[in-house]
PDB file of C-alpha atoms in Angstrom:
ATOM      1  CA  UNK G   1      29.776  -0.406 -31.916  1.00  0.00           C
ATOM      2  CA  UNK G   2      26.016  -0.162 -31.369  1.00  0.00           C
ATOM      3  CA  UNK G   3      24.259  -2.736 -29.162  1.00  0.00           C
ATOM      4  CA  UNK G   4      20.552  -3.396 -28.405  1.00  0.00           C
ATOM      5  CA  UNK G   5      19.003  -5.964 -26.053  1.00  0.00           C
ATOM      6  CA  UNK G   6      22.207  -7.920 -25.472  1.00  0.00           C
ATOM      7  CA  UNK G   7      24.395  -8.930 -22.565  1.00  0.00           C
ATOM      8  CA  UNK G   8      28.023  -8.257 -23.400  1.00  0.00           C
ATOM      9  CA  UNK G   9      31.272  -8.733 -21.507  1.00  0.00           C
ATOM     10  CA  UNK G  10      34.229  -6.661 -22.704  1.00  0.00           C
ATOM     11  CA  UNK G  11      37.540  -7.562 -21.075  1.00  0.00           C
ATOM     12  CA  UNK G  12      41.054  -6.211 -21.677  1.00  0.00           C
ATOM     13  CA  UNK G  13      40.229  -4.106 -24.730  1.00  0.00           C
ATOM     14  CA  UNK G  14      41.722  -0.817 -25.876  1.00  0.00           C
ATOM     15  CA  UNK G  15      39.451   1.733 -27.596  1.00  0.00           C
ATOM     16  CA  UNK G  16      41.546   4.580 -29.052  1.00  0.00           C
ATOM     17  CA  UNK G  17      40.795   7.467 -31.469  1.00  0.00           C
ATOM     18  CA  UNK G  18      37.208   6.487 -32.267  1.00  0.00           C
ATOM     19  CA  UNK G  19      34.683   9.116 -33.359  1.00  0.00           C
ATOM     20  CA  UNK G  20      30.877   9.274 -33.595  1.00  0.00           C
ATOM     21  CA  UNK G  21      28.017  11.698 -33.024  1.00  0.00           C
ATOM     22  CA  UNK G  22      27.028   9.714 -29.885  1.00  0.00           C
ATOM     23  CA  UNK G  23      29.252   7.219 -28.081  1.00  0.00           C
ATOM     24  CA  UNK G  24      32.689   7.707 -29.601  1.00  0.00           C
ATOM     25  CA  UNK G  25      33.680   4.084 -28.886  1.00  0.00           C
ATOM     26  CA  UNK G  26      30.463   2.401 -27.628  1.00  0.00           C
ATOM     27  CA  UNK G  27      26.749   3.199 -28.011  1.00  0.00           C
ATOM     28  CA  UNK G  28      24.487   1.140 -25.718  1.00  0.00           C
ATOM     29  CA  UNK G  29      20.683   1.240 -25.841  1.00  0.00           C
ATOM     30  CA  UNK G  30      17.354  -0.489 -25.189  1.00  0.00           C
ATOM     31  CA  UNK G  31      18.064  -2.800 -22.272  1.00  0.00           C
ATOM     32  CA  UNK G  32      21.643  -3.665 -23.199  1.00  0.00           C
ATOM     33  CA  UNK G  33      23.821  -4.800 -20.277  1.00  0.00           C
ATOM     34  CA  UNK G  34      27.584  -4.365 -20.623  1.00  0.00           C
ATOM     35  CA  UNK G  35      30.201  -5.439 -18.112  1.00  0.00           C
ATOM     36  CA  UNK G  36      33.546  -3.850 -18.855  1.00  0.00           C
ATOM     37  CA  UNK G  37      36.601  -5.243 -17.098  1.00  0.00           C
ATOM     38  CA  UNK G  38      40.142  -3.869 -17.483  1.00  0.00           C
ATOM     39  CA  UNK G  39      39.297  -1.831 -20.607  1.00  0.00           C
ATOM     40  CA  UNK G  40      41.046   1.351 -21.733  1.00  0.00           C
ATOM     41  CA  UNK G  41      39.481   4.302 -23.542  1.00  0.00           C
ATOM     42  CA  UNK G  42      41.893   6.901 -24.983  1.00  0.00           C
ATOM     43  CA  UNK G  43      41.221   9.951 -27.206  1.00  0.00           C
ATOM     44  CA  UNK G  44      37.684   9.011 -28.238  1.00  0.00           C
ATOM     45  CA  UNK G  45      35.353  11.768 -29.386  1.00  0.00           C
ATOM     46  CA  UNK G  46      31.617  12.283 -29.754  1.00  0.00           C
ATOM     47  CA  UNK G  47      30.224  15.495 -31.153  1.00  0.00           C
ATOM     48  CA  UNK G  48      27.218  15.230 -28.790  1.00  0.00           C
ATOM     49  CA  UNK G  49      26.938  12.510 -26.097  1.00  0.00           C
ATOM     50  CA  UNK G  50      29.582  10.329 -24.426  1.00  0.00           C
ATOM     51  CA  UNK G  51      33.097  10.759 -25.761  1.00  0.00           C
ATOM     52  CA  UNK G  52      33.901   7.117 -25.002  1.00  0.00           C
ATOM     53  CA  UNK G  53      30.495   5.611 -24.075  1.00  0.00           C
ATOM     54  CA  UNK G  54      26.885   6.684 -24.519  1.00  0.00           C
ATOM     55  CA  UNK G  55      24.517   4.654 -22.356  1.00  0.00           C
ATOM     56  CA  UNK G  56      20.997   5.392 -23.654  1.00  0.00           C
ATOM     57  CA  UNK G  57      17.426   4.150 -23.113  1.00  0.00           C
ATOM     58  CA  UNK G  58      17.745   2.070 -19.928  1.00  0.00           C
ATOM     59  CA  UNK G  59      21.045   0.436 -20.814  1.00  0.00           C
ATOM     60  CA  UNK G  60      23.218  -0.802 -17.938  1.00  0.00           C
ATOM     61  CA  UNK G  61      26.958  -0.273 -17.720  1.00  0.00           C
ATOM     62  CA  UNK G  62      29.120  -2.061 -15.153  1.00  0.00           C
ATOM     63  CA  UNK G  63      32.767  -0.935 -15.104  1.00  0.00           C
ATOM     64  CA  UNK G  64      35.623  -2.554 -13.246  1.00  0.00           C
ATOM     65  CA  UNK G  65      39.249  -1.369 -13.333  1.00  0.00           C
ATOM     66  CA  UNK G  66      38.748   0.655 -16.500  1.00  0.00           C
ATOM     67  CA  UNK G  67      40.685   3.727 -17.663  1.00  0.00           C
ATOM     68  CA  UNK G  68      39.343   6.806 -19.453  1.00  0.00           C
ATOM     69  CA  UNK G  69      41.931   9.305 -20.699  1.00  0.00           C
ATOM     70  CA  UNK G  70      41.496  12.369 -22.965  1.00  0.00           C
ATOM     71  CA  UNK G  71      37.988  11.655 -24.209  1.00  0.00           C
ATOM     72  CA  UNK G  72      35.783  14.538 -25.357  1.00  0.00           C
ATOM     73  CA  UNK G  73      32.102  15.266 -26.033  1.00  0.00           C
ATOM     74  CA  UNK G  74      29.563  18.038 -25.641  1.00  0.00           C
ATOM     75  CA  UNK G  75      27.902  16.115 -22.776  1.00  0.00           C
ATOM     76  CA  UNK G  76      29.885  13.541 -20.791  1.00  0.00           C
ATOM     77  CA  UNK G  77      33.528  13.685 -21.842  1.00  0.00           C
ATOM     78  CA  UNK G  78      34.019   9.987 -21.061  1.00  0.00           C
ATOM     79  CA  UNK G  79      30.459   8.747 -20.364  1.00  0.00           C
ATOM     80  CA  UNK G  80      26.936  10.099 -20.958  1.00  0.00           C
ATOM     81  CA  UNK G  81      24.343   8.185 -18.981  1.00  0.00           C
ATOM     82  CA  UNK G  82      20.593   7.732 -19.492  1.00  0.00           C
ATOM     83  CA  UNK G  83      20.574   4.330 -17.833  1.00  0.00           C
ATOM     84  CA  UNK G  84      22.391   2.675 -14.954  1.00  0.00           C
ATOM     85  CA  UNK G  85      26.089   2.753 -14.163  1.00  0.00           C
ATOM     86  CA  UNK G  86      28.144   0.953 -11.567  1.00  0.00           C
ATOM     87  CA  UNK G  87      31.795   1.956 -11.675  1.00  0.00           C
ATOM     88  CA  UNK G  88      34.444   0.403  -9.434  1.00  0.00           C
ATOM     89  CA  UNK G  89      38.200   1.058  -9.212  1.00  0.00           C
ATOM     90  CA  UNK G  90      38.241   3.017 -12.479  1.00  0.00           C
ATOM     91  CA  UNK G  91      40.298   6.062 -13.477  1.00  0.00           C
ATOM     92  CA  UNK G  92      39.069   9.195 -15.301  1.00  0.00           C
ATOM     93  CA  UNK G  93      41.818  11.604 -16.396  1.00  0.00           C
ATOM     94  CA  UNK G  94      41.756  14.723 -18.578  1.00  0.00           C
ATOM     95  CA  UNK G  95      38.321  14.186 -20.113  1.00  0.00           C
ATOM     96  CA  UNK G  96      36.472  17.280 -21.321  1.00  0.00           C
ATOM     97  CA  UNK G  97      32.889  18.353 -22.029  1.00  0.00           C
ATOM     98  CA  UNK G  98      30.471  21.253 -21.722  1.00  0.00           C
ATOM     99  CA  UNK G  99      28.611  19.419 -18.889  1.00  0.00           C
ATOM    100  CA  UNK G 100      30.158  16.516 -16.977  1.00  0.00           C
ATOM    101  CA  UNK G 101      33.854  16.550 -17.768  1.00  0.00           C
ATOM    102  CA  UNK G 102      34.130  12.817 -17.064  1.00  0.00           C
ATOM    103  CA  UNK G 103      30.526  11.673 -16.520  1.00  0.00           C
ATOM    104  CA  UNK G 104      27.166  13.314 -17.330  1.00  0.00           C
ATOM    105  CA  UNK G 105      24.125  11.660 -15.735  1.00  0.00           C
ATOM    106  CA  UNK G 106      20.632  12.612 -16.909  1.00  0.00           C
ATOM    107  CA  UNK G 107      18.648   9.540 -15.886  1.00  0.00           C
ATOM    108  CA  UNK G 108      19.585   6.603 -13.701  1.00  0.00           C
ATOM    109  CA  UNK G 109      20.941   5.724 -10.307  1.00  0.00           C
ATOM    110  CA  UNK G 110      24.752   5.792 -10.440  1.00  0.00           C
ATOM    111  CA  UNK G 111      26.995   3.844  -8.097  1.00  0.00           C
ATOM    112  CA  UNK G 112      30.598   5.019  -8.215  1.00  0.00           C
ATOM    113  CA  UNK G 113      33.066   3.415  -5.771  1.00  0.00           C
ATOM    114  CA  UNK G 114      36.816   3.813  -5.352  1.00  0.00           C
ATOM    115  CA  UNK G 115      37.265   5.677  -8.627  1.00  0.00           C
ATOM    116  CA  UNK G 116      39.850   8.376  -9.345  1.00  0.00           C
ATOM    117  CA  UNK G 117      38.934  11.640 -11.120  1.00  0.00           C
ATOM    118  CA  UNK G 118      41.891  13.853 -12.091  1.00  0.00           C
ATOM    119  CA  UNK G 119      42.049  16.966 -14.298  1.00  0.00           C
ATOM    120  CA  UNK G 120      38.656  16.483 -15.953  1.00  0.00           C
ATOM    121  CA  UNK G 121      37.143  19.719 -17.250  1.00  0.00           C
ATOM    122  CA  UNK G 122      33.635  20.994 -17.921  1.00  0.00           C
ATOM    123  CA  UNK G 123      32.982  24.361 -19.516  1.00  0.00           C
ATOM    124  CA  UNK G 124      29.733  24.761 -17.574  1.00  0.00           C
ATOM    125  CA  UNK G 125      28.788  22.141 -14.944  1.00  0.00           C
ATOM    126  CA  UNK G 126      30.570  19.291 -13.146  1.00  0.00           C
ATOM    127  CA  UNK G 127      34.275  19.118 -13.895  1.00  0.00           C
ATOM    128  CA  UNK G 128      34.278  15.456 -12.881  1.00  0.00           C
ATOM    129  CA  UNK G 129      30.580  14.508 -12.642  1.00  0.00           C
ATOM    130  CA  UNK G 130      27.336  16.296 -13.515  1.00  0.00           C
ATOM    131  CA  UNK G 131      24.332  14.528 -12.044  1.00  0.00           C
ATOM    132  CA  UNK G 132      20.997  16.053 -13.005  1.00  0.00           C
ATOM    133  CA  UNK G 133      19.243  12.825 -11.873  1.00  0.00           C
ATOM    134  CA  UNK G 134      17.756  12.735  -8.405  1.00  0.00           C
ATOM    135  CA  UNK G 135      19.633   9.747  -6.973  1.00  0.00           C
ATOM    136  CA  UNK G 136      23.016   8.058  -6.734  1.00  0.00           C
ATOM    137  CA  UNK G 137      25.665   6.755  -4.365  1.00  0.00           C
TER     138      UNK G 137
END
């Protein structure tokens, strides 16, 4: 799915075995705002950015109680971020990438609260999170 300039609420969905060059399951760009509640992302793959989700060009991603298992990409096994992310009570398990096993942040101010990161792997930087941006909480 590719979204531009929309506000979208995704609740209770399962994204499994999806593949793309960027954003294996979801590709968000150009001011898109997505609130994801109780979603599950399993075995998604992107050959470049964001195995499950690629958040590009000032997109905003708000995650609540979401699960990311076994997603893979070159950058950001589960999520690649060039926008804003707020993640609460979410689980990241066994995601893999070159940089940012679970999450790779290039641009944006991440807020990550009460999340679990377990057995995520990066070949180079940030087994769980790689933040090359200057801010975050």
